Each structure stands twice: as structure tokens, then as C-alpha cells.
XYZ file of N, CA, C and O in Angstrom:
408
model
N 24.994 -5.782 -4.259
C 26.565 -6.223 -5.616
C 26.107 -7.281 -6.255
O 25.546 -8.901 -5.517
N 26.325 -7.389 -6.851
C 26.316 -8.571 -7.588
C 28.251 -8.729 -7.976
O 29.513 -8.298 -8.007
N 28.824 -10.289 -8.169
C 29.980 -11.214 -6.925
C 30.083 -12.501 -8.537
O 29.020 -13.074 -8.581
N 30.919 -12.674 -9.611
C 31.266 -13.459 -10.503
C 32.686 -13.786 -10.075
O 33.628 -13.220 -9.244
N 32.050 -15.507 -9.434
C 33.607 -16.632 -8.795
C 33.824 -17.409 -10.273
O 32.884 -18.069 -10.198
N 34.739 -17.986 -10.330
C 35.432 -18.303 -11.566
C 36.183 -19.491 -10.821
O 37.213 -19.774 -10.429
N 36.353 -21.352 -10.659
C 37.117 -21.854 -10.134
C 37.481 -22.531 -11.449
O 36.464 -23.172 -12.502
N 38.671 -21.970 -11.914
C 39.936 -23.476 -12.710
C 40.951 -23.864 -12.636
O 41.647 -23.916 -10.943
N 40.454 -25.374 -13.069
C 41.032 -26.618 -13.201
C 42.098 -26.484 -13.933
O 41.534 -28.187 -15.383
N 43.450 -25.863 -13.757
C 44.382 -26.684 -15.230
C 45.034 -27.382 -15.198
O 45.168 -28.378 -15.807
N 45.033 -28.278 -14.268
C 45.779 -28.837 -14.652
C 45.004 -30.269 -13.883
O 46.695 -31.743 -13.797
N 44.269 -30.268 -13.182
C 43.558 -31.559 -12.698
C 43.580 -32.598 -10.935
O 43.011 -33.052 -10.420
N 44.093 -31.328 -10.125
C 45.204 -31.057 -9.471
C 44.894 -30.307 -8.324
O 44.313 -29.617 -7.119
N 45.057 -29.127 -9.500
C 45.402 -27.935 -8.968
C 44.158 -26.572 -9.337
O 44.003 -27.014 -10.100
N 43.109 -26.532 -7.810
C 42.572 -25.145 -8.317
C 42.641 -23.569 -7.808
O 43.322 -23.159 -7.057
N 42.387 -22.385 -8.218
C 42.753 -21.573 -8.640
C 41.090 -20.485 -8.659
O 41.180 -21.258 -9.475
N 40.803 -20.463 -7.899
C 39.703 -19.163 -7.532
C 39.739 -17.329 -7.783
O 40.509 -17.490 -7.565
N 39.341 -17.556 -8.378
C 39.253 -15.683 -9.199
C 38.440 -14.945 -8.835
O 36.869 -15.753 -9.553
N 38.123 -14.399 -8.731
C 35.953 -14.060 -8.680
C 36.330 -12.043 -9.004
O 37.872 -11.264 -9.026
N 35.886 -11.006 -9.408
C 35.063 -10.054 -10.393
C 34.183 -9.339 -9.442
O 32.960 -9.988 -8.955
N 33.575 -8.217 -8.423
C 33.214 -7.912 -7.889
C 32.848 -6.323 -8.634
O 33.827 -5.743 -8.235
N 31.028 -6.115 -8.740
C 31.228 -4.991 -9.079
C 30.592 -4.069 -7.523
O 30.701 -4.075 -7.099
N 32.046 -3.000 -7.825
C 32.417 -1.888 -6.729
C 30.994 -1.027 -6.664
O 30.501 -0.641 -5.829
N 29.751 -0.295 -7.703
C 29.255 0.711 -7.341
C 28.702 -0.357 -8.394
O 29.020 -0.662 -9.579
N 27.447 1.097 -8.520
C 26.330 0.512 -9.806
C 27.000 1.093 -10.705
O 26.989 2.541 -11.288
N 26.302 0.641 -12.087
C 26.661 1.036 -13.313
C 25.488 2.280 -13.727
O 24.719 2.647 -13.195
N 27.047 3.702 -13.965
C 26.182 4.340 -14.190
C 25.777 4.985 -15.879
O 26.452 4.949 -16.290
N 25.055 5.681 -15.607
C 24.108 6.026 -17.243
C 25.154 7.023 -17.557
O 25.742 7.844 -17.617
N 25.379 6.547 -19.004
C 25.661 7.729 -20.006
C 25.124 9.180 -20.440
O 24.477 8.455 -20.128
N 26.205 9.639 -19.617
C 25.486 11.431 -19.925
C 26.451 12.047 -21.385
O 27.286 11.704 -21.807
N 25.161 12.409 -22.272
C 25.914 13.027 -22.970
C 26.823 14.678 -23.512
O 25.919 14.393 -22.174
N 27.546 14.159 -24.129
C 28.447 15.403 -24.033
C 28.419 15.631 -25.372
O 28.797 14.652 -26.432
N 29.206 17.262 -25.846
C 29.622 17.562 -27.300
C 30.395 18.311 -26.957
O 30.203 19.416 -26.392
N 31.836 17.955 -27.003
C 31.709 16.676 -28.110
C 32.444 15.563 -26.957
O 32.547 15.532 -26.336
N 31.793 14.237 -27.855
C 30.893 13.228 -26.845
C 33.206 12.598 -26.053
O 33.958 12.945 -26.618
N 32.803 12.970 -24.556
C 34.132 11.941 -23.785
C 33.526 10.770 -23.558
O 32.885 10.469 -22.717
N 35.370 10.135 -22.952
C 35.124 9.416 -22.083
C 34.419 8.650 -20.549
O 34.786 10.115 -20.551
N 33.860 7.780 -20.067
C 33.223 8.102 -19.150
C 33.372 6.299 -18.853
O 33.033 5.504 -19.267
N 33.139 6.803 -17.026
C 33.051 5.832 -16.621
C 31.850 4.336 -16.739
O 30.947 5.873 -16.007
N 31.118 3.663 -16.704
C 30.384 3.510 -16.523
C 30.102 2.633 -15.710
O 29.338 1.964 -14.430
N 31.774 1.262 -14.998
C 31.035 0.363 -14.063
C 32.728 0.306 -14.165
O 33.289 0.139 -14.963
N 32.908 0.142 -13.014
C 33.009 -0.454 -12.134
C 33.996 -2.046 -11.403
O 33.002 -2.191 -10.172
N 34.871 -2.759 -11.403
C 34.875 -3.897 -10.813
C 36.008 -3.970 -10.045
O 37.252 -3.378 -10.053
N 36.020 -5.013 -9.169
C 37.306 -4.946 -8.537
C 37.570 -6.773 -8.620
O 36.871 -7.813 -8.159
N 39.224 -6.256 -8.761
C 39.063 -8.952 -10.272
C 40.286 -8.950 -9.002
O 40.906 -8.087 -8.674
N 39.763 -10.393 -8.577
C 41.037 -11.243 -7.907
C 41.111 -12.459 -8.683
O 40.133 -12.633 -9.056
N 43.022 -12.238 -9.209
C 42.298 -13.490 -9.763
C 42.146 -13.396 -11.058
O 42.433 -14.365 -11.867
N 41.814 -12.726 -11.689
C 41.651 -12.227 -12.828
C 41.135 -11.077 -13.524
O 41.864 -10.092 -13.376
N 41.968 -11.234 -15.415
C 41.339 -9.487 -15.732
C 40.670 -10.026 -16.859
O 40.542 -10.560 -17.572
N 40.208 -8.230 -17.270
C 39.124 -8.514 -18.237
C 40.151 -8.154 -19.442
O 40.429 -7.123 -19.171
N 39.636 -8.617 -20.387
C 41.160 -8.093 -21.701
C 39.274 -7.943 -22.818
O 39.800 -6.652 -23.987
N 37.608 -7.876 -22.527
C 37.478 -7.713 -23.597
C 36.275 -7.437 -23.266
O 34.738 -8.146 -22.264
N 34.956 -6.512 -24.016
C 33.688 -6.376 -24.105
C 32.908 -6.494 -24.344
O 33.054 -5.935 -25.788
N 31.794 -7.143 -24.523
C 30.486 -7.307 -25.482
C 29.005 -6.201 -25.500
O 28.865 -6.937 -23.991
N 28.454 -5.882 -25.857
C 27.956 -4.785 -25.988
C 25.882 -6.379 -26.043
O 25.471 -5.746 -26.457
N 26.237 -7.854 -25.277
C 25.016 -8.548 -25.582
C 23.618 -7.971 -25.148
O 24.522 -7.315 -24.235
N 22.462 -8.120 -25.503
C 21.512 -8.262 -24.459
C 20.803 -6.562 -24.635
O 21.536 -6.288 -26.133
N 19.835 -6.048 -24.457
C 18.906 -5.304 -24.677
C 19.775 -3.641 -23.625
O 19.756 -4.149 -22.986
N 19.667 -2.918 -24.039
C 20.193 -1.174 -23.797
C 18.840 -1.087 -23.324
O 17.679 -1.174 -24.461
N 18.513 0.770 -23.044
C 17.493 1.459 -22.607
C 18.083 2.672 -23.303
O 19.766 3.153 -22.487
N 17.527 3.581 -23.059
C 18.592 4.691 -23.754
C 17.453 5.583 -23.451
O 15.754 5.508 -23.867
N 16.939 7.453 -23.547
C 16.113 8.448 -23.184
C 16.899 9.211 -23.863
O 17.610 9.902 -23.735
N 14.999 10.396 -24.490
C 15.728 11.394 -25.553
C 16.185 12.661 -24.902
O 15.513 12.582 -23.425
N 17.381 13.078 -25.076
C 17.582 14.269 -24.771
C 16.739 15.802 -24.044
O 17.147 15.677 -22.823
N 16.310 15.746 -25.173
C 14.989 17.145 -25.153
C 13.609 16.621 -24.970
O 13.225 17.441 -23.878
N 13.098 15.605 -25.117
C 12.045 14.672 -25.015
C 11.937 13.791 -23.924
O 10.475 13.477 -23.563
N 12.158 13.412 -23.185
C 12.575 12.239 -22.304
C 11.449 10.326 -22.827
O 10.888 10.044 -22.397
N 11.572 10.628 -24.104
C 11.361 9.340 -24.622
C 12.042 8.201 -24.618
O 12.782 8.655 -23.880
N 11.399 7.095 -24.544
C 12.139 6.220 -24.148
C 12.325 5.162 -25.348
O 11.311 4.727 -25.963
N 13.439 5.316 -25.135
C 13.599 4.141 -26.286
C 14.272 2.434 -25.747
O 15.395 2.594 -25.065
N 13.772 1.778 -25.832
C 14.675 0.021 -24.862
C 14.552 -0.558 -26.337
O 14.229 -1.022 -27.352
N 15.137 -1.988 -26.090
C 15.294 -2.817 -26.861
C 16.473 -2.487 -27.274
O 16.428 -3.280 -29.161
N 17.394 -1.896 -27.733
C 18.183 -0.978 -28.215
C 19.695 -2.860 -28.445
O 20.371 -2.914 -27.519
N 20.244 -2.566 -29.155
C 20.770 -3.712 -29.911
C 22.307 -2.534 -29.673
O 21.846 -2.219 -31.000
N 23.218 -2.761 -29.206
C 24.761 -2.278 -29.595
C 25.240 -2.877 -30.245
O 26.627 -2.810 -30.247
N 25.179 -4.207 -30.916
C 25.953 -5.148 -31.506
C 26.416 -3.661 -33.093
O 27.235 -4.153 -33.954
N 26.068 -3.374 -33.337
C 25.710 -2.710 -33.965
C 25.230 -1.036 -33.827
O 24.901 -0.464 -33.511
N 25.736 0.009 -34.723
C 25.043 1.563 -34.976
C 24.040 1.466 -34.974
O 22.362 0.032 -35.628
N 22.386 2.307 -33.690
C 21.249 1.938 -33.866
C 20.523 3.531 -33.925
O 21.133 4.287 -33.461
N 19.126 3.586 -34.745
C 18.658 4.302 -35.483
C 17.643 4.064 -34.910
O 16.931 3.547 -35.129
N 16.895 5.682 -34.620
C 15.111 5.203 -34.445
C 14.556 6.466 -34.283
O 15.300 7.222 -35.074
N 13.664 6.965 -34.249
C 13.042 8.408 -34.662
C 11.880 8.402 -34.101
O 11.586 7.701 -32.726
N 12.269 9.932 -33.244
C 12.083 9.944 -31.706
C 10.748 10.757 -32.200
O 10.341 11.956 -32.825
N 9.035 10.536 -31.918
C 8.349 10.506 -32.097
C 8.007 12.419 -31.069
O 7.416 13.339 -32.098
N 7.727 12.607 -29.916
C 7.883 13.443 -28.588
C 8.899 14.837 -29.576
O 8.358 15.712 -30.094
N 9.824 14.261 -30.139
C 11.096 15.265 -30.862
C 11.113 15.845 -31.938
O 11.698 16.755 -32.300
N 10.377 14.827 -32.434
C 10.151 14.767 -34.639
C 11.189 14.769 -34.952
O 11.478 15.605 -36.641
N 12.315 13.721 -34.734
C 13.448 14.115 -35.345
C 14.463 12.542 -35.552
O 13.605 11.718 -33.853
N 15.421 12.364 -35.703
C 15.509 10.749 -35.524
C 16.783 10.731 -34.289
O 17.324 11.752 -34.631
N 16.956 9.455 -34.277
C 18.028 9.791 -32.950
C 18.385 8.920 -33.171
O 18.451 7.349 -33.732
N 19.797 8.499 -32.387
C 20.703 7.841 -33.096
C 22.306 7.076 -31.912
O 22.238 8.028 -30.932
N 22.537 6.117 -32.123
C 23.526 5.824 -31.329
C 24.670 5.126 -31.980
O 24.541 4.127 -32.867
N 25.513 5.885 -32.320
C 26.259 4.799 -33.401
C 28.224 5.698 -32.495
O 28.745 6.171 -32.314
N 29.311 4.723 -33.563
C 30.601 4.883 -33.422
C 30.887 4.770 -31.783
O 32.052 5.450 -31.449
N 30.662 3.787 -31.246
C 30.131 3.272 -30.094
C 32.357 3.028 -29.808
O 32.857 1.627 -30.937
N 33.492 3.790 -28.984
C 34.419 2.252 -28.470
C 34.080 2.055 -27.047
O 33.948 3.086 -26.216
N 34.415 0.614 -26.794
C 34.674 0.610 -25.309
C 36.455 0.344 -24.954
O 36.348 0.540 -25.528
N 36.259 0.963 -23.389
C 37.590 0.443 -23.419
C 37.922 -0.069 -21.598
O 37.015 0.083 -21.262
N 38.769 -0.652 -21.738
C 38.504 -1.785 -20.356
C 39.895 -1.274 -19.938
O 40.905 -1.676 -20.245
N 39.850 -0.630 -18.434
C 40.863 -0.335 -17.799
C 41.272 -1.056 -16.665
O 40.674 -0.319 -15.054
N 42.607 -0.381 -16.412
C 43.420 -0.780 -14.449
C 42.875 0.814 -13.758
O 43.521 1.652 -14.675
N 42.625 0.459 -12.961
C 42.608 1.995 -12.364
C 43.846 1.143 -11.563
O 44.716 0.536 -10.950
């Protein structure tokens, strides 16, 4: 389990502790046509609220029919590559993130 604890000192004398804990391991996105909203991760937040998500870092994907592995994907922009096994272009584009309270 991953937990994040933040301690804020707003006035110099009062400290406020906040935490966010991942409730379950992240779930891989399942391809659907047409695309549907899917929950990929859930946090238990105490004393804080997430307001934005940035897809920083490297992401991984697997070809739907070929099972080709794609690594080092940057989701800050649309992503395109070529799947040698399937003989066709693959892409991840028009991604939308939503943060919701449960």
C-alpha cells in the first residue's frame, strides 16, 4: 500500500496533517468501442482533495491482438507507434482524466 502524508504549517504554529492512501492497486485500462469511462485508481483522502492529474512519467501499453509490448509512452500528448506483429499503426489519443469523489 502506498500512502502520502503532508504536513502544512500555515501560520507558523499550527500544523495540519493530511494523507492520501491508495485503496487498491491501479487497474489497467480495458479497451472498449466506443470508449467508456473507467476507474483506474482510488484513493482514501483525509484532509485534502485532489484537483488535478498529470500523466507524468513513462506509461506502458500492450497491443490488443498482437500482445506487442510498448514502453516509454509519454501521455502528455497523443502517442503513435507502429505494431510490427499486427502490421498497423497504434495510438493513444484524446485522453481525458476525471477526478471524482466517491
